[in-house]
XYZ file of C-alpha atoms in Angstrom:
775
model
C -14.774 -36.815 133.439
C -16.621 -33.644 132.598
C -20.080 -32.892 133.963
C -21.627 -32.972 130.500
C -20.094 -36.357 129.739
C -21.218 -37.675 133.103
C -24.748 -36.402 132.665
C -25.187 -38.341 129.455
C -23.974 -41.488 131.143
C -26.417 -40.984 134.019
C -29.279 -40.198 131.719
C -28.933 -43.270 129.513
C -30.336 -46.037 131.687
C -29.683 -48.438 128.832
C -26.032 -47.569 128.736
C -25.739 -48.363 132.417
C -27.646 -51.638 132.090
C -25.464 -52.567 129.749
C -22.960 -53.549 129.655
C -24.532 -56.595 128.216
C -25.931 -54.837 125.259
C -28.360 -56.244 122.718
C -27.073 -56.673 119.208
C -25.070 -53.642 118.306
C -26.567 -51.612 121.108
C -24.116 -50.699 123.756
C -26.947 -48.463 124.951
C -29.657 -51.143 124.938
C -30.916 -53.057 127.967
C -29.219 -56.259 128.970
C -31.128 -59.422 128.012
C -32.303 -61.403 130.983
C -30.233 -64.429 130.019
C -26.890 -62.618 129.823
C -24.495 -63.641 132.567
C -23.153 -61.213 135.135
C -19.738 -61.943 133.706
C -20.845 -60.701 130.291
C -22.548 -57.683 131.804
C -19.419 -56.688 133.620
C -17.261 -56.866 130.530
C -19.168 -55.420 127.578
C -18.349 -51.959 126.223
C -20.162 -48.942 127.619
C -20.836 -45.812 125.530
C -19.925 -42.537 127.144
C -20.651 -39.456 125.054
C -19.313 -40.951 121.895
C -16.208 -42.261 123.640
C -16.048 -46.031 123.975
C -14.782 -47.240 127.328
C -13.984 -50.930 127.731
C -14.436 -52.061 131.323
C -13.943 -55.323 133.177
C -11.085 -57.602 134.115
C -10.812 -59.192 130.676
C -10.932 -56.437 128.113
C -11.197 -56.424 124.357
C -8.015 -55.823 122.401
C -9.683 -52.718 120.965
C -8.514 -49.317 122.270
C -9.895 -48.360 125.653
C -11.151 -44.978 124.424
C -11.635 -43.576 120.963
C -14.323 -41.237 119.586
C -15.081 -43.046 116.343
C -17.501 -45.648 114.986
C -17.713 -48.853 116.997
C -20.414 -51.493 117.231
C -20.712 -54.732 119.156
C -22.777 -57.820 119.851
C -22.844 -60.123 122.876
C -22.586 -63.886 122.758
C -26.088 -64.099 124.237
C -27.417 -62.073 121.300
C -25.635 -64.328 118.826
C -27.214 -67.320 120.513
C -30.778 -66.009 120.596
C -31.071 -63.961 117.408
C -28.770 -65.457 114.751
C -28.515 -68.849 113.084
C -24.810 -69.070 113.917
C -23.185 -72.232 112.609
C -19.755 -70.579 112.240
C -18.143 -67.798 114.251
C -18.272 -65.359 111.315
C -22.088 -65.467 111.479
C -21.846 -63.135 114.488
C -21.034 -60.340 111.993
C -24.068 -60.996 109.809
C -26.039 -57.823 110.552
C -23.249 -55.374 111.338
C -23.464 -52.180 109.268
C -21.429 -52.294 106.027
C -19.818 -55.673 106.776
C -20.159 -58.801 104.654
C -18.518 -62.198 105.024
C -18.383 -64.139 101.750
C -19.452 -67.406 103.351
C -20.303 -69.825 100.538
C -21.405 -72.774 102.696
C -21.337 -73.891 106.318
C -17.708 -74.559 107.217
C -16.239 -72.481 104.359
C -12.584 -72.629 105.365
C -10.846 -71.031 102.399
C -13.067 -68.313 100.882
C -15.046 -66.693 103.741
C -13.460 -63.254 103.311
C -14.540 -60.168 105.274
C -15.384 -56.976 103.355
C -16.110 -53.502 104.714
C -17.254 -50.038 103.591
C -14.601 -49.395 100.931
C -13.085 -52.859 100.590
C -14.584 -55.748 98.640
C -14.417 -59.496 99.154
C -11.239 -59.595 97.080
C -9.394 -57.503 99.698
C -9.074 -59.691 102.773
C -5.894 -57.878 103.862
C -7.850 -54.635 104.402
C -9.489 -55.784 107.644
C -8.296 -57.318 110.894
C -9.787 -60.169 112.935
C -8.630 -61.087 116.444
C -9.717 -63.583 119.090
C -8.739 -62.569 122.620
C -6.079 -60.365 121.066
C -4.623 -63.211 118.945
C -4.445 -62.426 115.223
C -6.746 -64.635 113.113
C -6.478 -62.628 109.884
C -4.382 -64.407 107.288
C -1.896 -61.859 105.903
C 0.070 -64.504 104.038
C -1.895 -63.286 101.037
C -4.784 -61.103 99.939
C -7.978 -62.389 98.373
C -10.543 -65.125 98.595
C -8.064 -67.880 99.459
C -6.721 -66.010 102.512
C -9.720 -66.000 104.797
C -9.410 -65.286 108.524
C -9.046 -68.453 110.564
C -12.678 -68.419 111.709
C -12.471 -72.107 112.642
C -10.350 -71.277 115.686
C -13.447 -69.755 117.329
C -16.757 -71.571 117.736
C -20.073 -69.714 118.177
C -20.799 -71.136 121.625
C -17.549 -69.824 123.133
C -18.175 -66.211 122.073
C -18.606 -63.804 124.979
C -18.941 -60.815 122.671
C -17.664 -59.328 119.406
C -16.557 -55.698 119.016
C -15.865 -53.911 115.724
C -13.865 -50.706 115.250
C -14.476 -49.129 111.839
C -11.546 -47.515 110.052
C -7.803 -46.935 110.628
C -8.225 -44.436 113.432
C -6.184 -46.107 116.158
C -2.391 -46.008 116.148
C -2.417 -49.394 117.879
C -3.109 -51.200 114.573
C -1.226 -51.517 111.274
C -2.582 -50.445 107.899
C -4.684 -53.604 107.579
C -7.147 -51.833 109.890
C -8.189 -49.520 107.051
C -11.536 -51.333 106.718
C -12.397 -52.636 110.177
C -10.924 -54.298 113.263
C -12.942 -57.213 114.635
C -12.210 -58.629 118.086
C -13.790 -61.801 119.465
C -13.740 -62.116 123.228
C -14.274 -65.737 124.239
C -15.556 -67.185 127.474
C -13.601 -67.739 130.682
C -15.666 -69.230 133.530
C -16.276 -67.765 136.982
C -17.499 -71.128 138.294
C -17.803 -74.719 137.108
C -19.851 -74.970 133.929
C -20.562 -77.501 131.184
C -22.083 -76.905 127.748
C -22.988 -79.279 124.918
C -24.664 -78.686 121.573
C -25.729 -80.698 118.548
C -27.044 -79.220 115.318
C -28.248 -80.364 111.923
C -28.667 -78.389 108.693
C -30.000 -79.172 105.252
C -30.053 -77.248 101.945
C -32.189 -78.241 98.934
C -30.279 -76.845 95.949
C -31.279 -76.411 92.318
C -29.176 -74.570 89.726
C -28.405 -75.230 86.054
C -28.250 -79.048 85.750
C -27.834 -79.653 89.487
C -30.778 -80.666 91.654
C -29.824 -82.201 94.963
C -30.051 -81.833 98.741
C -26.934 -81.206 100.828
C -26.785 -81.665 104.581
C -24.455 -81.655 107.542
C -24.204 -81.723 111.307
C -22.230 -80.168 114.099
C -21.509 -81.227 117.686
C -19.569 -79.427 120.384
C -18.833 -79.572 124.094
C -17.254 -77.120 126.524
C -16.212 -77.369 130.148
C -14.539 -74.883 132.437
C -14.013 -73.881 136.041
C -12.448 -71.299 138.291
C -10.800 -71.983 141.633
C -9.353 -68.939 143.330
C -6.804 -67.327 141.054
C -6.839 -70.182 138.528
C -9.364 -70.647 135.705
C -9.498 -72.921 132.677
C -11.670 -73.627 129.647
C -11.775 -76.490 127.151
C -13.852 -76.500 123.967
C -14.090 -79.206 121.287
C -16.143 -79.168 118.106
C -16.731 -81.360 115.055
C -18.449 -80.226 111.857
C -19.327 -82.341 108.828
C -21.053 -80.730 105.886
C -21.687 -81.003 102.185
C -21.705 -77.734 100.294
C -23.353 -76.993 96.972
C -21.229 -76.906 93.783
C -18.977 -73.841 93.629
C -17.782 -73.990 90.017
C -19.154 -75.031 86.640
C -17.587 -76.376 83.470
C -18.531 -74.149 80.521
C -18.106 -73.843 76.763
C -18.801 -70.626 74.894
C -21.245 -71.283 72.079
C -18.808 -69.564 69.715
C -15.905 -71.864 70.731
C -16.901 -74.840 68.607
C -14.474 -77.057 66.701
C -14.600 -78.749 63.303
C -13.683 -82.180 64.686
C -16.360 -84.878 64.614
C -18.106 -85.388 67.929
C -20.302 -87.683 69.996
C -23.923 -86.512 70.307
C -24.710 -85.731 73.942
C -27.619 -84.498 76.029
C -27.704 -82.472 79.259
C -25.914 -79.225 78.383
C -27.630 -76.140 79.822
C -27.693 -73.024 77.635
C -27.035 -69.809 79.553
C -25.180 -66.501 79.475
C -21.839 -65.670 81.015
C -21.025 -62.558 83.073
C -20.762 -60.499 79.858
C -24.051 -61.862 78.458
C -22.222 -64.063 75.945
C -24.071 -67.346 75.308
C -22.411 -70.448 76.693
C -23.163 -74.031 77.611
C -22.826 -75.208 81.193
C -21.757 -78.846 80.918
C -21.032 -79.817 84.511
C -20.685 -78.794 88.162
C -17.513 -78.857 90.262
C -15.926 -77.985 93.592
C -18.711 -79.691 95.505
C -17.038 -79.978 98.893
C -17.588 -82.554 101.578
C -15.693 -81.232 104.583
C -14.940 -82.600 108.051
C -13.481 -80.146 110.541
C -12.308 -80.724 114.109
C -11.541 -77.938 116.546
C -10.082 -78.034 120.039
C -9.108 -75.125 122.234
C -7.663 -74.981 125.726
C -7.312 -71.770 127.740
C -5.629 -71.346 131.104
C -5.554 -68.116 133.108
C -3.862 -67.274 136.407
C -4.419 -64.086 138.417
C -1.110 -63.022 139.949
C -0.395 -60.509 142.714
C -0.658 -56.856 141.750
C -3.748 -57.423 139.570
C -1.704 -59.149 136.885
C -3.232 -61.886 134.746
C -1.366 -64.467 132.681
C -3.278 -66.412 130.034
C -2.261 -69.122 127.570
C -4.390 -70.316 124.643
C -3.785 -73.394 122.508
C -5.929 -73.882 119.435
C -5.925 -76.917 117.124
C -7.889 -77.105 113.888
C -7.978 -79.979 111.425
C -9.777 -80.173 108.112
C -10.272 -82.968 105.613
C -12.058 -82.031 102.398
C -13.073 -83.966 99.294
C -14.018 -81.892 96.262
C -15.990 -83.603 93.495
C -17.389 -82.695 90.100
C -20.200 -84.037 87.952
C -20.773 -83.899 84.217
C -24.212 -82.877 83.010
C -23.478 -84.568 79.685
C -24.755 -88.019 78.784
C -24.267 -89.889 75.525
C -27.390 -89.773 73.373
C -26.825 -93.390 72.378
C -26.937 -95.060 75.799
C -27.268 -92.332 78.471
C -23.820 -92.974 79.976
C -21.885 -90.042 81.471
C -19.608 -88.123 79.114
C -16.435 -86.593 80.562
C -13.920 -86.154 77.782
C -13.669 -86.092 74.004
C -15.473 -84.086 71.347
C -19.160 -83.559 72.185
C -21.863 -82.570 69.745
C -24.189 -80.036 71.410
C -26.934 -78.264 69.487
C -25.463 -79.389 66.187
C -21.992 -77.973 66.945
C -18.888 -79.727 68.253
C -16.947 -78.855 71.413
C -13.755 -80.260 72.898
C -14.343 -81.527 76.419
C -11.238 -82.296 78.496
C -11.098 -84.357 81.679
C -9.514 -81.289 83.301
C -12.829 -79.463 82.819
C -14.107 -81.505 85.771
C -11.749 -80.798 88.624
C -11.326 -82.698 91.857
C -9.316 -82.109 94.985
C -8.388 -83.570 98.345
C -7.307 -81.136 101.065
C -5.754 -82.164 104.357
C -4.945 -79.395 106.829
C -3.777 -79.281 110.436
C -3.166 -75.819 111.869
C -1.990 -74.820 115.348
C -2.432 -71.545 117.207
C -0.634 -70.450 120.382
C -1.282 -67.284 122.343
C 0.341 -66.043 125.558
C -0.250 -62.778 127.365
C 0.731 -61.320 130.721
C -0.969 -58.048 131.605
C -1.557 -55.766 134.550
C -5.107 -54.492 134.990
C -4.791 -52.287 138.062
C -6.066 -49.184 136.208
C -3.667 -47.028 138.171
C -1.022 -44.693 136.801
C 0.489 -47.366 134.578
C -0.662 -50.716 133.165
C 1.314 -52.953 130.841
C 0.949 -56.054 128.686
C 3.257 -58.515 126.944
C 1.527 -60.646 124.288
C 2.808 -63.166 121.759
C 1.073 -65.454 119.292
C 2.031 -68.114 116.766
C 0.007 -69.561 113.910
C 1.522 -72.571 112.173
C 0.510 -74.551 109.082
C 1.649 -77.769 110.721
C 0.300 -79.706 107.729
C -1.313 -78.209 104.635
C -1.584 -80.485 101.611
C -3.818 -80.065 98.544
C -4.032 -82.836 95.933
C -5.586 -82.579 92.462
C -5.523 -84.683 89.262
C -4.023 -83.442 86.027
C -6.118 -85.561 83.700
C -7.880 -88.391 85.483
C -11.531 -89.159 84.901
C -13.397 -87.583 87.841
C -14.704 -90.750 89.452
C -14.862 -90.710 93.218
C -11.852 -92.955 93.850
C -10.008 -92.863 90.519
C -6.284 -92.337 90.876
C -3.894 -91.328 88.154
C -1.440 -88.535 87.545
C -1.787 -85.362 89.539
C -0.088 -82.669 91.558
C 0.502 -82.086 95.244
C 0.713 -78.551 96.671
C 2.196 -78.251 100.145
C 2.147 -75.168 102.355
C 3.455 -76.943 105.428
C 5.790 -74.676 107.379
C 3.922 -71.531 106.333
C 2.636 -69.295 109.118
C 3.115 -66.151 111.174
C 3.995 -64.983 114.663
C 3.414 -61.731 116.533
C 4.933 -60.015 119.557
C 3.596 -56.902 121.283
C 4.666 -54.818 124.268
C 1.963 -52.393 125.367
C 1.587 -49.797 128.058
C -1.115 -47.420 129.302
C 0.069 -44.332 131.180
C -2.406 -42.117 133.028
C -0.415 -39.087 134.213
C -3.532 -37.138 135.238
C -7.298 -37.039 134.759
C -7.004 -35.251 131.406
C -4.653 -37.674 129.669
C -4.353 -41.370 128.943
C -1.383 -42.356 126.800
C -1.258 -45.718 125.012
C 2.219 -46.892 123.987
C 3.288 -49.963 122.055
C 6.066 -51.837 120.311
C 5.027 -54.594 117.898
C 6.521 -57.082 115.480
C 4.558 -59.228 113.002
C 6.460 -61.787 110.931
C 5.192 -63.960 108.058
C 6.797 -66.889 106.251
C 5.671 -68.442 102.954
C 6.542 -72.033 102.003
C 4.905 -73.426 98.866
C 5.993 -76.517 96.975
C 4.263 -78.109 93.981
C 5.194 -81.639 92.857
C 3.976 -84.199 90.378
C 2.569 -87.493 91.638
C 1.823 -90.765 89.865
C -1.264 -91.213 92.057
C -2.813 -87.882 92.998
C -4.963 -89.310 95.823
C -2.428 -91.258 97.905
C 0.855 -91.187 95.990
C 4.109 -89.565 97.012
C 5.719 -86.709 95.144
C 7.792 -87.738 92.120
C 9.242 -84.765 90.248
C 9.290 -81.118 91.275
C 7.110 -78.618 89.396
C 7.835 -75.368 91.232
C 8.386 -73.860 94.652
C 8.061 -70.405 96.205
C 9.288 -68.974 99.487
C 9.833 -65.685 101.274
C 9.553 -63.685 104.502
C 8.071 -60.338 105.463
C 8.276 -58.500 108.772
C 6.577 -55.376 110.079
C 8.060 -53.634 113.125
C 5.979 -50.850 114.661
C 6.184 -48.253 117.389
C 3.158 -46.172 118.342
C 1.951 -43.590 120.834
C -1.594 -42.370 121.297
C -2.870 -39.755 123.735
C -6.519 -39.540 124.766
C -6.894 -35.941 125.922
C -9.924 -34.416 127.658
C -8.955 -30.819 126.933
C -12.307 -29.160 127.721
C -15.520 -30.110 129.560
C -17.350 -31.254 126.409
C -14.376 -32.248 124.272
C -12.123 -35.256 123.970
C -9.383 -35.885 121.406
C -7.216 -38.842 120.478
C -3.866 -37.943 118.910
C -1.811 -40.851 117.608
C 1.294 -41.559 115.567
C 2.523 -44.900 114.291
C 5.999 -45.580 112.893
C 6.457 -48.746 110.832
C 9.487 -50.449 109.309
C 8.780 -53.181 106.757
C 11.190 -55.699 105.289
C 10.798 -58.414 102.655
C 13.595 -60.943 102.320
C 14.599 -64.460 101.250
C 12.194 -64.395 98.321
C 12.838 -67.129 95.779
C 11.084 -69.242 93.166
C 12.186 -72.483 91.542
C 10.896 -74.152 88.384
C 11.423 -77.902 88.135
C 15.030 -78.821 88.880
C 16.408 -75.449 87.783
C 18.404 -73.247 90.108
C 16.330 -70.927 92.333
C 15.637 -67.380 91.186
C 16.321 -65.152 94.183
C 14.689 -61.769 94.758
C 16.489 -58.854 96.344
C 15.648 -57.899 99.896
C 13.593 -54.722 100.420
C 12.861 -52.414 103.322
C 10.775 -49.264 103.789
C 9.677 -47.018 106.664
C 6.842 -44.514 107.106
C 4.715 -42.627 109.601
C 0.931 -42.901 109.969
C -0.734 -40.077 111.947
C -4.201 -40.467 113.536
C -6.687 -37.961 114.915
C -10.113 -38.440 116.492
C -12.201 -35.686 118.070
C -15.364 -36.060 120.145
C -17.753 -33.247 121.129
C -20.757 -33.503 123.423
C -23.023 -31.105 121.508
C -25.989 -31.602 123.838
C -27.283 -34.111 126.298
C -27.654 -37.353 124.367
C -26.014 -35.970 121.211
C -22.352 -36.569 120.351
C -20.371 -35.465 117.304
C -17.184 -37.283 116.245
C -14.547 -36.561 113.614
C -11.796 -39.070 112.805
C -9.014 -39.155 110.245
C -6.002 -41.352 109.757
C -3.401 -42.668 107.372
C -3.043 -46.407 106.801
C -0.234 -48.163 104.922
C -1.131 -51.708 103.894
C 2.059 -53.581 103.019
C 2.185 -56.232 100.288
C 1.674 -59.685 101.742
C 4.308 -62.376 101.455
C 1.993 -64.231 99.065
C 1.451 -61.190 96.829
C 5.207 -60.806 96.575
C 6.330 -64.401 96.233
C 3.392 -66.774 95.696
C 2.910 -68.499 92.340
C 1.344 -71.581 90.876
C 2.144 -74.345 88.451
C 0.295 -72.685 85.572
C 0.884 -69.438 83.685
C -2.113 -67.386 84.766
C -0.540 -65.899 87.921
C 3.036 -64.739 88.462
C 4.975 -63.291 91.363
C 5.573 -59.549 91.690
C 8.355 -58.825 94.207
C 8.435 -55.119 93.273
C 5.007 -54.169 94.631
C 4.642 -50.863 96.464
C 2.699 -50.572 99.740
C -0.908 -49.419 99.497
C -1.541 -46.031 101.162
C -4.938 -44.747 102.327
C -6.247 -41.583 103.960
C -9.620 -42.189 105.598
C -11.884 -39.602 107.241
C -15.315 -39.930 108.823
C -17.724 -37.556 110.533
C -20.389 -39.006 112.825
C -23.467 -37.703 114.565
C -24.813 -40.024 117.253
C -28.112 -39.279 118.971
C -29.425 -41.271 121.969
C -32.937 -40.701 123.299
C -34.332 -43.109 125.835
C -34.562 -46.535 124.199
C -33.351 -45.335 120.804
C -30.029 -44.602 119.155
C -29.422 -43.107 115.709
C -25.947 -42.881 114.200
C -25.122 -41.206 110.882
C -21.585 -41.391 109.506
C -20.165 -39.655 106.455
C -16.922 -41.290 105.292
C -14.283 -40.573 102.653
C -11.249 -42.609 101.631
C -8.503 -42.078 99.052
C -6.194 -45.007 98.345
C -3.051 -44.731 96.234
C -1.059 -47.684 94.882
C -4.018 -49.958 95.633
C -3.068 -53.627 95.383
C -5.148 -55.555 92.847
C -4.676 -58.575 90.621
C -4.914 -57.476 86.999
C -3.614 -58.309 83.539
C 0.040 -57.715 82.704
C 0.564 -55.432 79.736
C 1.382 -57.150 76.452
C 0.675 -60.762 77.420
C -1.273 -63.117 75.169
C -2.938 -65.192 76.415
C -3.661 -62.922 79.357
C -1.415 -63.363 82.399
C -2.445 -61.862 85.739
C -0.346 -60.455 88.534
C -0.916 -58.304 91.591
C -0.144 -54.717 90.568
C -0.563 -51.207 91.959
C -3.566 -49.101 90.914
C -2.714 -45.409 91.069
C -5.789 -44.107 92.921
C -9.218 -45.205 94.182
C -11.647 -42.766 95.825
C -14.592 -43.763 98.026
C -17.272 -41.410 99.358
C -20.165 -42.746 101.370
C -22.818 -42.420 104.048
C -23.742 -44.979 106.700
C -26.766 -44.822 108.996
C -27.613 -47.126 111.865
C -30.744 -47.052 114.009
C -31.756 -49.223 116.948
C -34.645 -49.201 119.370
C -35.768 -51.413 122.225
C -39.404 -52.138 123.146
C -40.688 -50.746 119.865
C -44.417 -50.308 120.441
C -44.589 -53.319 122.736
C -42.274 -54.608 125.416
C -39.843 -57.205 124.105
C -39.747 -56.017 120.478
C -36.278 -54.810 119.476
C -35.201 -53.511 116.082
C -31.933 -52.494 114.486
C -31.377 -51.454 110.899
C -28.579 -49.986 108.794
C -28.163 -48.448 105.358
C -24.854 -47.724 103.603
C -24.122 -45.878 100.376
C -20.570 -46.096 98.993
C -19.450 -44.516 95.731
C -16.085 -46.236 95.199
C -14.444 -45.306 91.890
C -11.076 -45.922 90.216
C -9.608 -42.485 89.493
C -6.256 -43.411 87.926
C -4.674 -46.656 86.753
C -1.593 -46.500 84.555
C -0.871 -50.240 84.872
C -4.001 -51.540 83.170
C -3.313 -51.399 79.431
C -3.462 -54.927 78.020
C -7.200 -55.638 77.951
C -9.767 -53.477 76.090
C -11.818 -51.239 78.373
C -10.755 -48.275 80.415
C -10.867 -48.754 84.183
C -10.817 -45.051 85.047
C -14.216 -43.942 86.311
C -15.323 -47.527 86.911
C -16.715 -48.890 90.165
C -14.234 -50.637 92.462
C -14.745 -54.412 92.115
C -16.908 -56.142 94.724
C -17.930 -52.920 96.491
C -21.705 -52.413 96.070
C -23.081 -48.905 96.091
C -25.906 -49.832 98.461
C -26.049 -52.171 101.452
C -28.746 -52.553 104.063
C -29.516 -54.813 106.998
C -32.357 -55.319 109.450
C -32.683 -57.476 112.549
C -35.917 -57.573 114.540
C -36.465 -59.770 117.576
C -39.399 -60.368 119.866
C -39.579 -62.100 123.218
C -42.914 -63.926 123.120
C -42.419 -65.226 126.667
C -39.533 -65.733 129.089
C -38.874 -69.048 127.335
C -39.517 -68.209 123.676
C -37.663 -65.702 121.458
C -37.960 -65.173 117.721
C -36.070 -63.011 115.252
C -36.277 -61.923 111.621
C -33.292 -60.673 109.661
C -32.830 -59.225 106.193
C -29.812 -58.145 104.169
C -29.518 -56.313 100.857
C -26.629 -55.450 98.568
C -26.806 -53.760 95.177
C -25.133 -54.932 91.997
C -21.371 -55.364 91.946
C -18.611 -55.966 89.420
C -15.732 -58.404 89.524
C -13.606 -56.847 86.772
C -11.648 -53.626 87.037
C -13.165 -52.341 83.796
C -16.684 -53.415 84.873
C -16.935 -55.641 81.785
C -19.085 -58.188 83.646
C -22.552 -56.603 83.852
C -24.410 -59.919 84.232
C -24.150 -60.617 87.937
C -26.611 -63.515 87.907
C -24.254 -65.994 86.282
C -21.339 -68.193 87.238
C -18.332 -65.867 87.852
C -20.703 -62.903 88.200
C -21.275 -60.585 91.179
C -24.960 -59.983 91.694
C -27.170 -57.933 93.915
C -28.796 -59.849 96.756
C -31.728 -59.724 99.119
C -32.019 -62.460 101.714
C -34.175 -62.997 104.783
C -33.614 -65.233 107.808
C -35.745 -66.419 110.707
C -34.672 -67.852 114.050
C -36.764 -69.296 116.890
C -35.248 -70.295 120.243
C -37.069 -72.106 123.044
C -35.709 -72.317 126.583
C -37.126 -75.713 127.577
C -35.935 -75.555 131.182
C -32.961 -74.345 133.166
C -30.514 -76.631 131.370
C -32.049 -77.416 127.988
C -32.818 -75.191 125.001
C -33.663 -75.765 121.353
C -33.521 -73.611 118.235
C -34.831 -73.747 114.702
C -33.815 -71.451 111.883
C -34.048 -70.812 108.172
C -31.394 -68.841 106.319
C -32.284 -67.340 102.926
C -35.956 -67.882 103.663
C -36.955 -66.300 100.343
C -34.553 -68.647 98.485
C -32.817 -65.822 96.623
C -30.276 -67.079 94.062
C -27.283 -64.762 94.159
C -23.600 -64.828 93.286
C -20.190 -63.665 94.427
C -18.282 -65.402 91.613
C -19.566 -68.663 93.169
C -23.231 -69.279 94.001
C -24.255 -68.525 97.569
C -26.350 -71.066 99.525
C -30.033 -71.363 98.769
C -32.695 -71.850 101.446
C -31.067 -73.650 104.390
C -32.823 -75.178 107.401
C -31.085 -75.663 110.751
C -32.048 -77.202 114.093
C -30.133 -77.234 117.359
C -30.376 -78.782 120.819
C -28.261 -77.348 123.623
C -27.460 -78.272 127.233
C -25.991 -75.801 129.756
C -25.045 -76.602 133.311
C-alpha cells in the first residue's frame, strides 16, 4: 500500500475504530454495544477503496473505488424501527423499498437512483452470498425474499451502488445489497417480542390495524464448529390496498337501488369518480426458520450450509362502502343509484384472495480465507416454491367465509438455483485479480384452474398454464491494480451467455403453444479509478456496461384475463452507467458528492400494445432512457455534543425517456417524459443521541418528490388511488437498555401521519413496542 494511502488510514481514527461503523459511516466510531465480532468484520475505508476484512466477508468485492455504504446490525437495532429486514435500508442514500405494510411479502420492491419501484430486476439482494432477489419476473409482484432474513440476525448490511463490478450480472445496474447474518463466537441466546398498531382513515375506511411479532435465536461455537438457529412468527393486519371505483361519467340508464356511502373523489388524472369500497385488506401470518452450520477446516478453509424455511398464509378481504338507503344493509352487486345517477356494481368489484406459500432456501459454500497468493470459493444456492397457491372468487359475494366459483393459481415448482466458482489471485503487491465462473438458472411454472369452491375446493377445469426456463452463464475477470503511489484502478470484463428455452402457454384444453428457444452472448467491460488527491480527500471515477436479461416471467408469464400477454421476443436491456465521486474525510466528518449518468437502451417496461382495443398490456422494449443526477451524503459524529450523530443525503435525478417507437396505441407522447416511479428529488436524515449509557433516541426523516406511474405522465394527481405522490415522513425511535440482558424499545413510524401513495396507500402513523432478551 502506498504511503499516501496508508497515511489516510492512520489519520482517520474513526476508520480504524471501525470497523463497527455507525449507520453508513465506515469512518465513524464503533458504538459501545457492538460486539468484537462485528468490529472485526465490518468494512474499512481506505482512501476511497473499500477493503472487506475478517473471517466471514461480505459477498461484495474486496476492493473497488466506487460508491459503497453500510450499516451494522447494532445500528439497525438502536436507531431504526425495524420490523422487517428491508427496514435496514430505510435511510440509505437514493434507496427506497416500497413496503406497504409490516410483512409485505409480495410488493416490497427495491428502487435505486435511476430505477423505480416497477423495476425490481434492476437491483440485487443477497444474504450471506445467497441470492434473495426474485428474477422470475420484474415489477411489484417480484419482491426480494426479505422474509428469509429477520432483523435480529443481521450482523451488517453493505450496499454497492451501480454496475461497476464484473462479479455481478446486469441486474446490478441499480445497486447490490448484501446482508451478512450472525454466526456466534460463543454460546448465546436471544428472544424478542413486538407489537404494532396503525390507526387508519382514508375515504370510507376508518379502522385500527394491529399485529405482533415474536422471535428466538440460539447459537454456539465449539472449536472449529459453529451453529445458529433462528425462528420467527409475524401476524399482522395491513390497511386496504385497493379501492372499488366508478367514474362519474360511467353511469348507465338501467334503474337502480338508492344507496348511501359512496365517496366522491378524483382519480390520478383528476377525473371525478366515486370510491365505493375498499379491498386487498390483508391479514397475514408468516413463519420463518433458519439453520446455519459452519465448520473451519485445515488450511483456513470454511464450509457453511444454510437452510431457510418461510411459510405464509394470507387472507385478503374487501368491504363495500355502499348501504341501501331503505334499510342500511350492505350493497355489493346490482345497479346502484348514487347522486341521482345509476352505476353497475359487480361482485367482482370487491375482490378477495387466500394465499398459501411455503418456500425453501438452501445455500452451501466452501471457501479458503488464507489471504495468501490464492484464495478460492465454491458456492451454490437453491430457492424453491415448494408450495405457492393463490385462490380468488370469480363472482361470489365477498363475505368472510362465502364459497362459490373461483380460480386457483399455482406456482409450485417455480424457483431458481445458482452456482459460482470464484478465485482471488494476488501475484504481487500491485495486483489482485478476481476470477469467477457463474451459472444462474430460473424455471417458471404457472397453472390457473377453475374451482367450484374457491376457498377449499379442488381444481375442476383448466383455464391456462405457462412455463419456461432461462439460464445465464458468466465468466469474469477483474484486476485491482495499484499502479502508482496515489492511484488504484479496477479493470474488469464480464462475458455472459443467456438462453431461454421450453417456453409454452396453454389455454384451456387446447394444445400448448411452444416458443422457440433463444440464446445471446455479450461482453460487459468495467472500469473504476481511485486517486488520493490529498490527505483525507479521495476522487473516484467508475463506468460500466450492464445487460439486464428478460426474466422468465417477462417472457412467458400470463394470466387468465386479457390485460397482460406474454412476449417471448423481448430484447435484453443494455445500460452504460458512469459516476464521479469526491469523498472528503475530516476528523469526525465525511462528505461524499457523486455525479452519475446512465443511458439505457431497450429498457424493459410494461406498456400498451399498438392497435388493441380495449387496451392490452405487454412488456416491451423502450428505445432509450437517459438519467443524469447528483447525490450528496454527509455524516458527522459528536455534532456539538458528545453522543449526537447525524447523517443526511440528497439526490437529484433527471430521468427522461428519449426514444420510444413501441408506444403508439394510447394518446400522449412518451418522449421527453419522466421515467415512471423515479422522483427527481429524494432526501433522508437520521439523527441519534445517546442520552446515557442505557438510553438512545433517534429521529429520521425521508422525502421524495412527485412521481408518475404512466409512461406518458398522464397521471398528474399523485394523491389518489393508483397515483404516485410525493412524500415526507418522520420517524422516532427510543431504546432503553434495562440491564445486561433486557432491553426495550418504542417507536413511531410516519410520526407526522403523512398520507402518500405508490399506486397503493402507504401506512399511516404506526406505533411499535418491543421487549428483547440477550444472553
